[in-house]
mmCIF file of C-alpha atoms in Angstrom:
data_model
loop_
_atom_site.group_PDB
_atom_site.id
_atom_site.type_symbol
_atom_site.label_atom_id
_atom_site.label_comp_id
_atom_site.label_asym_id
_atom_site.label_seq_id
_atom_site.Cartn_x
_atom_site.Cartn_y
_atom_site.Cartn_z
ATOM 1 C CA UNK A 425 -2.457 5.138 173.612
ATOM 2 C CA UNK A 426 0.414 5.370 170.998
ATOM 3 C CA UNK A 427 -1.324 4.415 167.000
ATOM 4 C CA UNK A 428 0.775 3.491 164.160
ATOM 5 C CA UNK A 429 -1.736 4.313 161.868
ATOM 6 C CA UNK A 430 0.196 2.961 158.744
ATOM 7 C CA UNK A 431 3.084 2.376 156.743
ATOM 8 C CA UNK A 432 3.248 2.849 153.231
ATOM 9 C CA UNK A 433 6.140 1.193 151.027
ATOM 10 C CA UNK A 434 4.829 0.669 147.319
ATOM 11 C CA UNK A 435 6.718 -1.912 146.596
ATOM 12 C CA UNK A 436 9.333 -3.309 149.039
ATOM 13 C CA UNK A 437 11.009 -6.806 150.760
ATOM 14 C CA UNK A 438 10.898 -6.581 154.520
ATOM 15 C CA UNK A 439 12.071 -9.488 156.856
ATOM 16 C CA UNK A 440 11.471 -11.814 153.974
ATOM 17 C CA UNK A 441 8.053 -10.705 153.593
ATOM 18 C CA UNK A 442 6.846 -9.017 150.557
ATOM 19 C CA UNK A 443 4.648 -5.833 150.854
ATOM 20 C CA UNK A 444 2.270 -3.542 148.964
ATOM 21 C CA UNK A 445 0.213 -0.049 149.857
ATOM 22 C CA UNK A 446 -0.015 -0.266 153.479
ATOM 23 C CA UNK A 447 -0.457 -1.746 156.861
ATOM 24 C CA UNK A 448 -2.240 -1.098 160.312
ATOM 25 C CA UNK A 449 -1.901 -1.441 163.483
ATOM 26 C CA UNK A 450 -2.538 -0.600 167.089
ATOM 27 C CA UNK A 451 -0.668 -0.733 170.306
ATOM 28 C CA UNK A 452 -0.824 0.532 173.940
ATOM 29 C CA UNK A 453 2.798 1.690 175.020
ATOM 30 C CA UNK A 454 4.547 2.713 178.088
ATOM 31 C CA UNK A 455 6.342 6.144 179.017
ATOM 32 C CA UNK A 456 10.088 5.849 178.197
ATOM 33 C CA UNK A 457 12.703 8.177 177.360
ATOM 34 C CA UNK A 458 15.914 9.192 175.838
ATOM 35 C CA UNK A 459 17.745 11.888 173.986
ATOM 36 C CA UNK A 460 19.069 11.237 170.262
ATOM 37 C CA UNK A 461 19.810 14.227 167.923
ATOM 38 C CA UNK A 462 19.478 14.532 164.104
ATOM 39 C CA UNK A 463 20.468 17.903 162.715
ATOM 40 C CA UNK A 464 19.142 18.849 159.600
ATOM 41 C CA UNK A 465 21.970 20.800 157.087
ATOM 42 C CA UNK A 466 19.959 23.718 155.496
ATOM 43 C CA UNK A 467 19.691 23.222 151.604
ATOM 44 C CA UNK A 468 18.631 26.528 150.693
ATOM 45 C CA UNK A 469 21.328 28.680 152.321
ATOM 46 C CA UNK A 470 21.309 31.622 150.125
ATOM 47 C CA UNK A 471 25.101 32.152 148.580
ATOM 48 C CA UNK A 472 26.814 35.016 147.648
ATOM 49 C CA UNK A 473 25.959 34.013 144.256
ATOM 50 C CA UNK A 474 22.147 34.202 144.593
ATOM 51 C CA UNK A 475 22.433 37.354 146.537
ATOM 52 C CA UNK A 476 24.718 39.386 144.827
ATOM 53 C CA UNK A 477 22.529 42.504 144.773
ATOM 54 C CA UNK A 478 21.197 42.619 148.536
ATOM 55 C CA UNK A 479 24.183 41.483 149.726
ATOM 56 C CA UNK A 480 26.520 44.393 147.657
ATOM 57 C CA UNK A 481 23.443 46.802 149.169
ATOM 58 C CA UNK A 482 23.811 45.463 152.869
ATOM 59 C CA UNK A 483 27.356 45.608 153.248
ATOM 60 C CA UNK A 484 27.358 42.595 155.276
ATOM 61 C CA UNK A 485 27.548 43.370 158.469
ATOM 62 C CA UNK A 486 28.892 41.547 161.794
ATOM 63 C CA UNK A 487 25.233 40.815 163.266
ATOM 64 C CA UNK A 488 24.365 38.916 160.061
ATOM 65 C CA UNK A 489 27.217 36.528 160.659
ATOM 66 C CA UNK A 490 26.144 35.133 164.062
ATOM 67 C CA UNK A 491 22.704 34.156 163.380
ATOM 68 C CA UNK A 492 22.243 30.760 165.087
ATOM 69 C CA UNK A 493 17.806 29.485 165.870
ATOM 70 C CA UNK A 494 16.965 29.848 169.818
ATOM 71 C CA UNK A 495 17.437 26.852 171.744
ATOM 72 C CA UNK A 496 14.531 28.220 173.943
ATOM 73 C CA UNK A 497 11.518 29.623 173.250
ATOM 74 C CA UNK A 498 8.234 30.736 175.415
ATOM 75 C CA UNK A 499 4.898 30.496 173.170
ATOM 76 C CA UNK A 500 3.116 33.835 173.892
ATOM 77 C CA UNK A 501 -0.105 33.447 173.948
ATOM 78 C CA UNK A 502 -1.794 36.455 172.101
ATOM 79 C CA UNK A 503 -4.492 36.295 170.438
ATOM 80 C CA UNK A 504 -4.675 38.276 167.576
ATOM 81 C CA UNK A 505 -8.364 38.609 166.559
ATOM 82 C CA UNK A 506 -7.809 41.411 169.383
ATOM 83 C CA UNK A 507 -5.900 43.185 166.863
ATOM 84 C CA UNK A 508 -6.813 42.412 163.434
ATOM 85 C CA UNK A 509 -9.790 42.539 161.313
ATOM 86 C CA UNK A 510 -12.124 39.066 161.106
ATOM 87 C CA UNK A 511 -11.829 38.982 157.409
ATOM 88 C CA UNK A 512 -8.052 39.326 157.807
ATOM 89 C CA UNK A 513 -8.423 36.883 160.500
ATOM 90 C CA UNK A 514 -10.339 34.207 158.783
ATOM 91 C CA UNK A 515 -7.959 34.420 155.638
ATOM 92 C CA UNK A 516 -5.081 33.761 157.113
ATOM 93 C CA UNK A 517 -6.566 31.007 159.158
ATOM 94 C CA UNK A 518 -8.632 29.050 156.274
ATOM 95 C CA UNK A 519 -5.319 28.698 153.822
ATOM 96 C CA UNK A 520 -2.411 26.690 153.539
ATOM 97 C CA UNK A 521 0.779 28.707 152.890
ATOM 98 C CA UNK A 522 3.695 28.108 150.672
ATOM 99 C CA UNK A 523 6.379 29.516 152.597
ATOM 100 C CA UNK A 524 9.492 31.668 151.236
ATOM 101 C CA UNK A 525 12.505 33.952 152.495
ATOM 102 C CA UNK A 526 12.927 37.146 150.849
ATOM 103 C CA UNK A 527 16.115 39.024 151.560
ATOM 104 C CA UNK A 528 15.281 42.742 153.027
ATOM 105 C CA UNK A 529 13.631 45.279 150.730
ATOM 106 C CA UNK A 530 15.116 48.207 149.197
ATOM 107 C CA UNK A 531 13.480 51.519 149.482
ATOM 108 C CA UNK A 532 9.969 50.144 150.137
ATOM 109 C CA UNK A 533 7.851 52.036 151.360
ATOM 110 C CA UNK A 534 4.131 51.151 153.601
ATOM 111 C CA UNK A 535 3.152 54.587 152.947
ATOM 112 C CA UNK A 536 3.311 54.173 148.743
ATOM 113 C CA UNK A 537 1.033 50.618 148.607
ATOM 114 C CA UNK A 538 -2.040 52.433 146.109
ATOM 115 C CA UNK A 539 1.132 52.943 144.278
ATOM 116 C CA UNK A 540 2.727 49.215 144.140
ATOM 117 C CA UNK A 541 -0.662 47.873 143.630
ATOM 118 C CA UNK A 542 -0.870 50.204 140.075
ATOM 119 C CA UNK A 543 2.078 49.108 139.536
ATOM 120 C CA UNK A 544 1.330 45.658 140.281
ATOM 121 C CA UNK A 545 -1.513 44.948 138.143
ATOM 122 C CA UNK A 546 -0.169 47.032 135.328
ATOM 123 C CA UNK A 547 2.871 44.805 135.733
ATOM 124 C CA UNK A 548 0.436 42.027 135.562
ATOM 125 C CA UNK A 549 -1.307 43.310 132.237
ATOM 126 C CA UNK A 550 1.748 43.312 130.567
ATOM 127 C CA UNK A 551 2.444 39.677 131.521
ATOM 128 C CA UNK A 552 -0.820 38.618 130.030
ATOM 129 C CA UNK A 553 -0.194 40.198 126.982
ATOM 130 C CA UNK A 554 2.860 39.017 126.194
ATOM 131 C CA UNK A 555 1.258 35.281 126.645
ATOM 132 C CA UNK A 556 2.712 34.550 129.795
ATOM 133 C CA UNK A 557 1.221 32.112 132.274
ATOM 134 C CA UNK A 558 -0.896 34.522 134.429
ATOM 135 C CA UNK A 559 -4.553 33.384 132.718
ATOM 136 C CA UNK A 560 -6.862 31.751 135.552
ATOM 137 C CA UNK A 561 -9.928 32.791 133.645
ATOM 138 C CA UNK A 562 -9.729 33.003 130.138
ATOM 139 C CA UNK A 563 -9.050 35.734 128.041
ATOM 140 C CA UNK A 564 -11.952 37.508 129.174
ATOM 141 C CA UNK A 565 -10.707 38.522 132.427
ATOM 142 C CA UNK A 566 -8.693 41.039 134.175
ATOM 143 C CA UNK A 567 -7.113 41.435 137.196
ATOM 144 C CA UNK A 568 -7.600 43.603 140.358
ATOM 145 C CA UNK A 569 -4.386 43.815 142.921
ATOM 146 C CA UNK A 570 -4.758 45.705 146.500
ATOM 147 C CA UNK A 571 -1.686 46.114 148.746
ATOM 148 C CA UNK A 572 -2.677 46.647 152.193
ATOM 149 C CA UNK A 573 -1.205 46.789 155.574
ATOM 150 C CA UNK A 574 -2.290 44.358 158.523
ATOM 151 C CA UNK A 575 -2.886 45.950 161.520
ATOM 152 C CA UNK A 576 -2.012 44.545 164.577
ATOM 153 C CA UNK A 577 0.245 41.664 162.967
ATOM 154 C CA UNK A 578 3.490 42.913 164.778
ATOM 155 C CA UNK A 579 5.434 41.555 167.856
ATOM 156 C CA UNK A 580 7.715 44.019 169.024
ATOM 157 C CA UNK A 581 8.319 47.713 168.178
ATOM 158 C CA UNK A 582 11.038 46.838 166.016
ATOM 159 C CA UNK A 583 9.031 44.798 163.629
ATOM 160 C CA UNK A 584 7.844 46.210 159.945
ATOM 161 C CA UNK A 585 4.028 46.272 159.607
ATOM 162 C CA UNK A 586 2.988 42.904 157.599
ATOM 163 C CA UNK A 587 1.572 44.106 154.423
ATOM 164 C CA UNK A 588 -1.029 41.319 152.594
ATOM 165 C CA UNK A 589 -1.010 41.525 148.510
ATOM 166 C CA UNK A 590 -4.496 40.298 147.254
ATOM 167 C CA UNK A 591 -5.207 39.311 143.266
ATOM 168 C CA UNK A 592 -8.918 38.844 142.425
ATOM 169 C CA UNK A 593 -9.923 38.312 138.695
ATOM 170 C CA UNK A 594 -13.065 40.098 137.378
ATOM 171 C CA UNK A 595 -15.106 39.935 133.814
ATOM 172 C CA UNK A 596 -13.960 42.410 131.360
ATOM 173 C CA UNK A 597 -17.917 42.494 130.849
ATOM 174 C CA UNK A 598 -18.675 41.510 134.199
ATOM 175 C CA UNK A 599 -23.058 41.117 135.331
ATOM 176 C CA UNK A 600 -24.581 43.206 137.766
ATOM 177 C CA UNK A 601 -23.415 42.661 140.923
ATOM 178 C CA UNK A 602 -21.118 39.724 140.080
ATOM 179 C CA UNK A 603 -18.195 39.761 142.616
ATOM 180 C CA UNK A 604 -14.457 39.848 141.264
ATOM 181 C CA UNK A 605 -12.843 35.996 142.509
ATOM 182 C CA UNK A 606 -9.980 35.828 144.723
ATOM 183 C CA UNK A 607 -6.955 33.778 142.828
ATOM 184 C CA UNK A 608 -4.287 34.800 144.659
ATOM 185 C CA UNK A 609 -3.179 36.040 147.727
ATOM 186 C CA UNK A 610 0.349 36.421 149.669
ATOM 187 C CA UNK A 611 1.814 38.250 152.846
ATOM 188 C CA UNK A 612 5.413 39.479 154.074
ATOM 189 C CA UNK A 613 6.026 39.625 157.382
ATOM 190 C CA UNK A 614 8.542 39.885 160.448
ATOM 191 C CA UNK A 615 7.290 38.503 164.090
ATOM 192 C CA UNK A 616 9.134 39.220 167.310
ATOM 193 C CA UNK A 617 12.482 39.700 164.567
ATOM 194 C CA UNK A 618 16.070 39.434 165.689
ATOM 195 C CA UNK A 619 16.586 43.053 167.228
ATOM 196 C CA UNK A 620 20.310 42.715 166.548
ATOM 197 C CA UNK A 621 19.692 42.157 163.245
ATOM 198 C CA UNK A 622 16.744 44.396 161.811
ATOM 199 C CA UNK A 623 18.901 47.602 163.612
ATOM 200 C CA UNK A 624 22.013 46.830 161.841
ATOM 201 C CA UNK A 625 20.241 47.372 158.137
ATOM 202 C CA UNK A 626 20.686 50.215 156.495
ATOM 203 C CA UNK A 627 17.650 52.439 156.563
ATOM 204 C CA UNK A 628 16.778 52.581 153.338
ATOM 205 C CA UNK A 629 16.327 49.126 153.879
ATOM 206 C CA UNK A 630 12.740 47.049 154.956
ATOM 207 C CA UNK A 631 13.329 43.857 156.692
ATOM 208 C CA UNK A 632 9.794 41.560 156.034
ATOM 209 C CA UNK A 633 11.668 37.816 155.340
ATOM 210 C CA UNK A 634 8.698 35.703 155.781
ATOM 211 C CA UNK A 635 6.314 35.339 152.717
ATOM 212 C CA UNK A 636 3.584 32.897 152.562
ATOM 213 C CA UNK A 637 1.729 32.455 149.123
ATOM 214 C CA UNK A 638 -1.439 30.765 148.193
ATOM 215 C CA UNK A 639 -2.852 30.612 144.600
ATOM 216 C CA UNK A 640 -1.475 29.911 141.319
ATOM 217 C CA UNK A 641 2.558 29.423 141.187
ATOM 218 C CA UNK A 642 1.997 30.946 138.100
ATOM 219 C CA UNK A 643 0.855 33.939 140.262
ATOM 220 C CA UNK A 644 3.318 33.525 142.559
ATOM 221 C CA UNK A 645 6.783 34.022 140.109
ATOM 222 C CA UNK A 646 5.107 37.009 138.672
ATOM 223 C CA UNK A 647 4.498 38.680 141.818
ATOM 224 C CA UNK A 648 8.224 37.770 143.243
ATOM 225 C CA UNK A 649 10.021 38.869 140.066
ATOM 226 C CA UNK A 650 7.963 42.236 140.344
ATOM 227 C CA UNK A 651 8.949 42.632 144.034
ATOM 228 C CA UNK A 652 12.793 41.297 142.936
ATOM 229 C CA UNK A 653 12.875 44.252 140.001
ATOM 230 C CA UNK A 654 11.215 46.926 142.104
ATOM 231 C CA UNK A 655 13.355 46.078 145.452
ATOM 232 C CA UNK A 656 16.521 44.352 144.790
ATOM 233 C CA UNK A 657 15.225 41.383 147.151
ATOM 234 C CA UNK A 658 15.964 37.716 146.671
ATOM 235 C CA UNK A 659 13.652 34.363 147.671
ATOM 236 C CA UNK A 660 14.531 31.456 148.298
ATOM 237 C CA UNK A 661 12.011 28.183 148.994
ATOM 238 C CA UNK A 662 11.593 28.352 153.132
ATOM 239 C CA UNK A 663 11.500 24.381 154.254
ATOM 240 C CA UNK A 664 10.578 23.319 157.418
ATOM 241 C CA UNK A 665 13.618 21.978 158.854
ATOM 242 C CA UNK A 666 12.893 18.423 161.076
ATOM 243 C CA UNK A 667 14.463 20.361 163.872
ATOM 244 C CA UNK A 668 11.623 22.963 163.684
ATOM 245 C CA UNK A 669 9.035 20.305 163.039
ATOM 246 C CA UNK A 670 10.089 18.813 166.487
ATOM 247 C CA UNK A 671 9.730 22.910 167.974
ATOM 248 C CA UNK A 672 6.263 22.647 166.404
ATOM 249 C CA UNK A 673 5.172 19.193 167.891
ATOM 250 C CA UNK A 674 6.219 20.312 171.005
ATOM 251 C CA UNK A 675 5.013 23.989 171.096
ATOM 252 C CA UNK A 676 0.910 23.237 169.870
ATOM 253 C CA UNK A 677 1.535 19.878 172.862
ATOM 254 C CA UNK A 678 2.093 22.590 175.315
ATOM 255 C CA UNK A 679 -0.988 24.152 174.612
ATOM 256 C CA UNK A 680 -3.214 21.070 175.187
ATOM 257 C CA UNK A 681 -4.605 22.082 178.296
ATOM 258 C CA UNK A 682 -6.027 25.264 177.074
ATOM 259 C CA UNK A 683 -6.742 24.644 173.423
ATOM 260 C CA UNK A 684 -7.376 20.854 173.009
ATOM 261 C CA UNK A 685 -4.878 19.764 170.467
ATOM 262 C CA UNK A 686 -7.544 17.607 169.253
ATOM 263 C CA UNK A 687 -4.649 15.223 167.911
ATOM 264 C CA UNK A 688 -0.827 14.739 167.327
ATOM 265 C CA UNK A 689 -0.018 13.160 164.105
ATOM 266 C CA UNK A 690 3.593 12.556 162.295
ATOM 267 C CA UNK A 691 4.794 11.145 159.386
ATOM 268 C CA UNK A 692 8.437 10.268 159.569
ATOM 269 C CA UNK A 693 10.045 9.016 155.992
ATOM 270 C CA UNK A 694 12.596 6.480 156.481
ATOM 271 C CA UNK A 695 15.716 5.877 153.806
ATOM 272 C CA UNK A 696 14.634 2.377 152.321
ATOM 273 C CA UNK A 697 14.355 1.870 148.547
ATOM 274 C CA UNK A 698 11.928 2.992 147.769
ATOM 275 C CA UNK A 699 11.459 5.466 150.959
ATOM 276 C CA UNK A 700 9.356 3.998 153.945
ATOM 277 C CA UNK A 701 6.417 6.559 155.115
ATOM 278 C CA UNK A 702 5.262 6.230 158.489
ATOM 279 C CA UNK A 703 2.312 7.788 160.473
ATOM 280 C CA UNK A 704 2.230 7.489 163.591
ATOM 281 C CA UNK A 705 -0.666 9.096 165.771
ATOM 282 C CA UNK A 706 -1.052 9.902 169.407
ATOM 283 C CA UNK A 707 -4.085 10.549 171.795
ATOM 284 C CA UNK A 708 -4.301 14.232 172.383
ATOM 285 C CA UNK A 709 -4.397 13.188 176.308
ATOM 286 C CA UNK A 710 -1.797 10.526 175.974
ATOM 287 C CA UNK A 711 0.342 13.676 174.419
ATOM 288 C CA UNK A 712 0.021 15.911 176.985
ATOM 289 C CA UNK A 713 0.378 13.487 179.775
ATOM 290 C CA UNK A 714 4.172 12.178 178.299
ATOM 291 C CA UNK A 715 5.191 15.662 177.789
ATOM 292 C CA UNK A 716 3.803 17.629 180.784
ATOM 293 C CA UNK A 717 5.540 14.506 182.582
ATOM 294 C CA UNK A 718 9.036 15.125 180.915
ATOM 295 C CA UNK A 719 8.754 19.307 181.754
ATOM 296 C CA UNK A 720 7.617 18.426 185.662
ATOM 297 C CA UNK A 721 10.848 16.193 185.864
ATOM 298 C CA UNK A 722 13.201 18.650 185.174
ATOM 299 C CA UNK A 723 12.090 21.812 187.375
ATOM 300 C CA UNK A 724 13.619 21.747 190.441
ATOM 301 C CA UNK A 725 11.570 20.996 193.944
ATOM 302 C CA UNK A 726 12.558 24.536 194.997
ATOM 303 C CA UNK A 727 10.850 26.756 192.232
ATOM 304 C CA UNK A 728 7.781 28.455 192.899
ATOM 305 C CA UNK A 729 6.244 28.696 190.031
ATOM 306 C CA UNK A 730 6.505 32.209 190.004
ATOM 307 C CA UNK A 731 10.296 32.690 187.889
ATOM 308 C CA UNK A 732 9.200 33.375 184.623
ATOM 309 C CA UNK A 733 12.069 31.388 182.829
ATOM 310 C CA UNK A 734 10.156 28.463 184.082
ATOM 311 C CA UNK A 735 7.690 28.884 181.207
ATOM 312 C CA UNK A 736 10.338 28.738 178.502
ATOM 313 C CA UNK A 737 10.380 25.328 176.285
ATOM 314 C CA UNK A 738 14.516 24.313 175.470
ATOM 315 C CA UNK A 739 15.418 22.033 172.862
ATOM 316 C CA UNK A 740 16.472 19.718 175.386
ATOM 317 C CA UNK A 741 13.112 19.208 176.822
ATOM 318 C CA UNK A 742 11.608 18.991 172.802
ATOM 319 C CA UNK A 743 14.662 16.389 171.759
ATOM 320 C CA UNK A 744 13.006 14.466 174.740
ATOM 321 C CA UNK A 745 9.802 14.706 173.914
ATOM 322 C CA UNK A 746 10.988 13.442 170.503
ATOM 323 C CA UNK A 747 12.746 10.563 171.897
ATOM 324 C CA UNK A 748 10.070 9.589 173.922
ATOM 325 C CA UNK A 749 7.434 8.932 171.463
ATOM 326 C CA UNK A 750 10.402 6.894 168.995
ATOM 327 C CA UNK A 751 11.089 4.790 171.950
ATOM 328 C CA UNK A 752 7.131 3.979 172.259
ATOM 329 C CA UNK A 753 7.318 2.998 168.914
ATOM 330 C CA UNK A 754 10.604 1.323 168.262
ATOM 331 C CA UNK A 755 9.217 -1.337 171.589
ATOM 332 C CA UNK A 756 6.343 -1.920 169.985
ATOM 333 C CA UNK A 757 6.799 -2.343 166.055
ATOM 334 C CA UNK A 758 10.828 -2.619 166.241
ATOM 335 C CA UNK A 759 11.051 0.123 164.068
ATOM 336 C CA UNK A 760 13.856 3.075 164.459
ATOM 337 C CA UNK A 761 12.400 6.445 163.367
ATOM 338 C CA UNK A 762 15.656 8.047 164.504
ATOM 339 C CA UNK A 763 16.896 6.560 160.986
ATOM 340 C CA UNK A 764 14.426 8.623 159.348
ATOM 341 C CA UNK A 765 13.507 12.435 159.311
ATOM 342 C CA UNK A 766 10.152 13.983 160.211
ATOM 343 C CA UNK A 767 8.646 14.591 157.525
ATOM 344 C CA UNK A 768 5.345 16.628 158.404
ATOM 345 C CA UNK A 769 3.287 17.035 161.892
ATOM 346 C CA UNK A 770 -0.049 18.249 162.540
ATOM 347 C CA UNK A 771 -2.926 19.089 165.416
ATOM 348 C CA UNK A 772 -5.960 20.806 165.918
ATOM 349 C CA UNK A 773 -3.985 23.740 165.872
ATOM 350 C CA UNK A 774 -2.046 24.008 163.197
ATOM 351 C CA UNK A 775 -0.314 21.546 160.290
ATOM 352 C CA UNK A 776 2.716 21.798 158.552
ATOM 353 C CA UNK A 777 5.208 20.016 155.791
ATOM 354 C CA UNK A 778 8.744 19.623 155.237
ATOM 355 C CA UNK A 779 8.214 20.999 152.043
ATOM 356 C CA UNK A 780 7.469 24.590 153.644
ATOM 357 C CA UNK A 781 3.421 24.089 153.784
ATOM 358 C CA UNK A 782 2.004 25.298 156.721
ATOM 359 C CA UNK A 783 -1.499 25.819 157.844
ATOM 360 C CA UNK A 784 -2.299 27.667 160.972
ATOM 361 C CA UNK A 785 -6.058 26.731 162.687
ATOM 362 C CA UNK A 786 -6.240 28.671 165.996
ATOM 363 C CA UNK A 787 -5.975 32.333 166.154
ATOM 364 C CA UNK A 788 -4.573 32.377 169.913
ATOM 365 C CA UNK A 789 -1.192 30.595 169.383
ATOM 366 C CA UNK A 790 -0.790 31.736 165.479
ATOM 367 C CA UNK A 791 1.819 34.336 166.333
ATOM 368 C CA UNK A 792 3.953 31.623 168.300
ATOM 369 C CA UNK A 793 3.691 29.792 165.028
ATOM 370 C CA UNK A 794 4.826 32.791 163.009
ATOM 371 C CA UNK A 795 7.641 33.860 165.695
ATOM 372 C CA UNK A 796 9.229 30.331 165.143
ATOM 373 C CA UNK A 797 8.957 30.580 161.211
ATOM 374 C CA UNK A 798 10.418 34.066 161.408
ATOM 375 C CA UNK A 799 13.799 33.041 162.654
ATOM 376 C CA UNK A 800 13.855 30.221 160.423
ATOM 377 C CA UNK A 801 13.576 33.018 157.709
ATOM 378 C CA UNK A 802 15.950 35.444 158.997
ATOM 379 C CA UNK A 803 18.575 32.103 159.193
ATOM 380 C CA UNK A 804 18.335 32.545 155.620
ATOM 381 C CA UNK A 805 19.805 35.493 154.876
ATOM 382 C CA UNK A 806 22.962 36.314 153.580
ATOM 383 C CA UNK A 807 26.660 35.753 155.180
#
């Protein structure tokens, strides 16, 4: 039912026993269940220091003092190939992201992107000239940049269209017919945004905090510092909190019975010296079972099924669902993962890291995905 797939520890003495590289095992477990919390202390918080600019520009006001992430959620499930294009579509499904915060633009505007993308690769140009780190292919290349809006990638009326910045490199004496190369592509965005929040800006101001990169970080420092000169923005590295990682776990779960999950796999890092790495793997099934089980035992006999707050997911019910599968484990292998943090989880429908990777691999429950990542970005913002 329950896998412990392995345990890596380099170089370590456990229980008297000497280890190296890594061990396997199997086990059937039981249901059990049991609620410990771990909160995770954000390490980015952008300061007043790193946000002098923006922050001077916002003014501060009360609704960006109060920000606290949802203790429930309901995964929508929209499917967006509806609404945007099949190439958009397939990039954004095929590619791991590097995820960052950017603090809300200043005076950008969606109707001027032939304009930023001059700008952009002129911007670019220079860089290359002067020696900088931008080459991907040689000297006898240039570069191509397209700002572009992507239609249909919006939750609410109150959200900012998601614009997508593409970098392809092409021959200065290219062959006939030779395609220019994609090296670099990156997208801001705002899903189902705090309402509070994104009406309190200034209008002048454009509120798009989630970007996702993929290409070159060479690529990637150029472009922010050009979006940092032109709009008085900040970043700041987005990680994936262990508290969201556990929201993730258990929103893609509660989508088994519609979109096999295919898998649940963790990796939990444990504080040993050096670090323990666990990875611990459950049957889709056995997944859905424990956690459709947990839900079912807390509605009450009288519902319906008709109140729509019954479809909302709470932290309690995750921090269960959590506790649950450590209890499975800790029976079987006598190992606490409660004294560790989870470090990355994926499933058929998505993956994603501690480190802010993410990869999203089903197009129906991608805007739950980005919803959740959203409000971790706007948690980032100044106060």
């Amino acid at each position: 039912m329950f896998k412990l797939v392995s345990v890596f520890l380099p170089t370590a003495s456990v229980g008297g026993a000497h280890m190296d590289g890594k061990q396997s095992s199997v086990a059937m477990t039981p249901a059990d269940s049991a609620v410990v919390q771990r909160r995770n202390k954000s390490k980015y918080r952008l300061s007043y220091r790193s946000g002098l600019g923006a922050a001077s520009r916002l003014c501060l006001t009360p609704a960006l003092t109060t920000r606290r992430l949802s203790t429930s959620r309901k995964a929508p499930k929209i499917n967006i190939t509806e609404n945007v294009s099949p190439e958009h579509v397939a990039l954004l499904m095929k590619t791991e992201w590097q995820l960052s915060y950017v603090t809300p633009l200043y005076q950008f505007r969606h109707t001027q992107l032939k304009n930023y993308s001059r700008q952009l690769a002129a911007f670019l140009a220079a860089e290359k000239q002067q020696g900088l780190a931008v080459e991907v292919e040689g000297l006898q290349s240039s570069f191509t940049v397209c700002f572009s809006v992507l239609q249909g990638m919006v939750m609410t009326d109150d959200d900012p269209e998601t614009v997508l910045i593409q970098i392809q490199s092409k021959p200065v004496f290219p062959k006939k017919n030779e395609p220019q190369k994609p090296v670099w592509s990156g997208w801001l965005t705002c899903i189902n945004g705090n309402v509070e929040y994104l009406r309190s800006l200034p209008k002048d101001f454009t509120c798009l905090p989630l970007f996702c990169s993929s290409g070159p970080e060479a690529f990637t420092s150029v472009i922010k510092s050009w979006l940092q000169q032109n709009f008085d923005c900040c970043f700041g590295q987005l990680e994936i909190s262990h508290t969201s990682l556990q929201w993730l776990m258990a929103l893609w779960t509660n989508c088994h019975a519609e979109s096999g999950i295919q898998h649940l796999k963790m990796i939990w890092t444990l504080p040993a010296e050096p670090p323990l790495q666990v990875t611990y793997m459950v049957e889709p099934q056995d997944a859905w079972v424990l956690w459709n089980s947990l839900r079912n035992s807390q509605k009450h006999p009288e519902n319906t099924g008709d109140d729509p707050e019954e479809d909302n997911i709470d932290i309690g019910e995750v921090k269960r669902f959590v506790q649950a599968l450590k209890s499975h484990f800790y029976r079987h292998f006598r190992l606490d993962l409660s004294a560790g943090r989870l470090s990355q989880v994926s499933t058929g429908l998505g993956s994603a890291k501690c480190n802010g990777r993410i990869k999203m691999s089903n197009s129906r429950y991608m805007i739950t995905t980005l919803m959740l990542l959203t409000e971790c970005a706007l948690f980032k913002m100044p106060i």
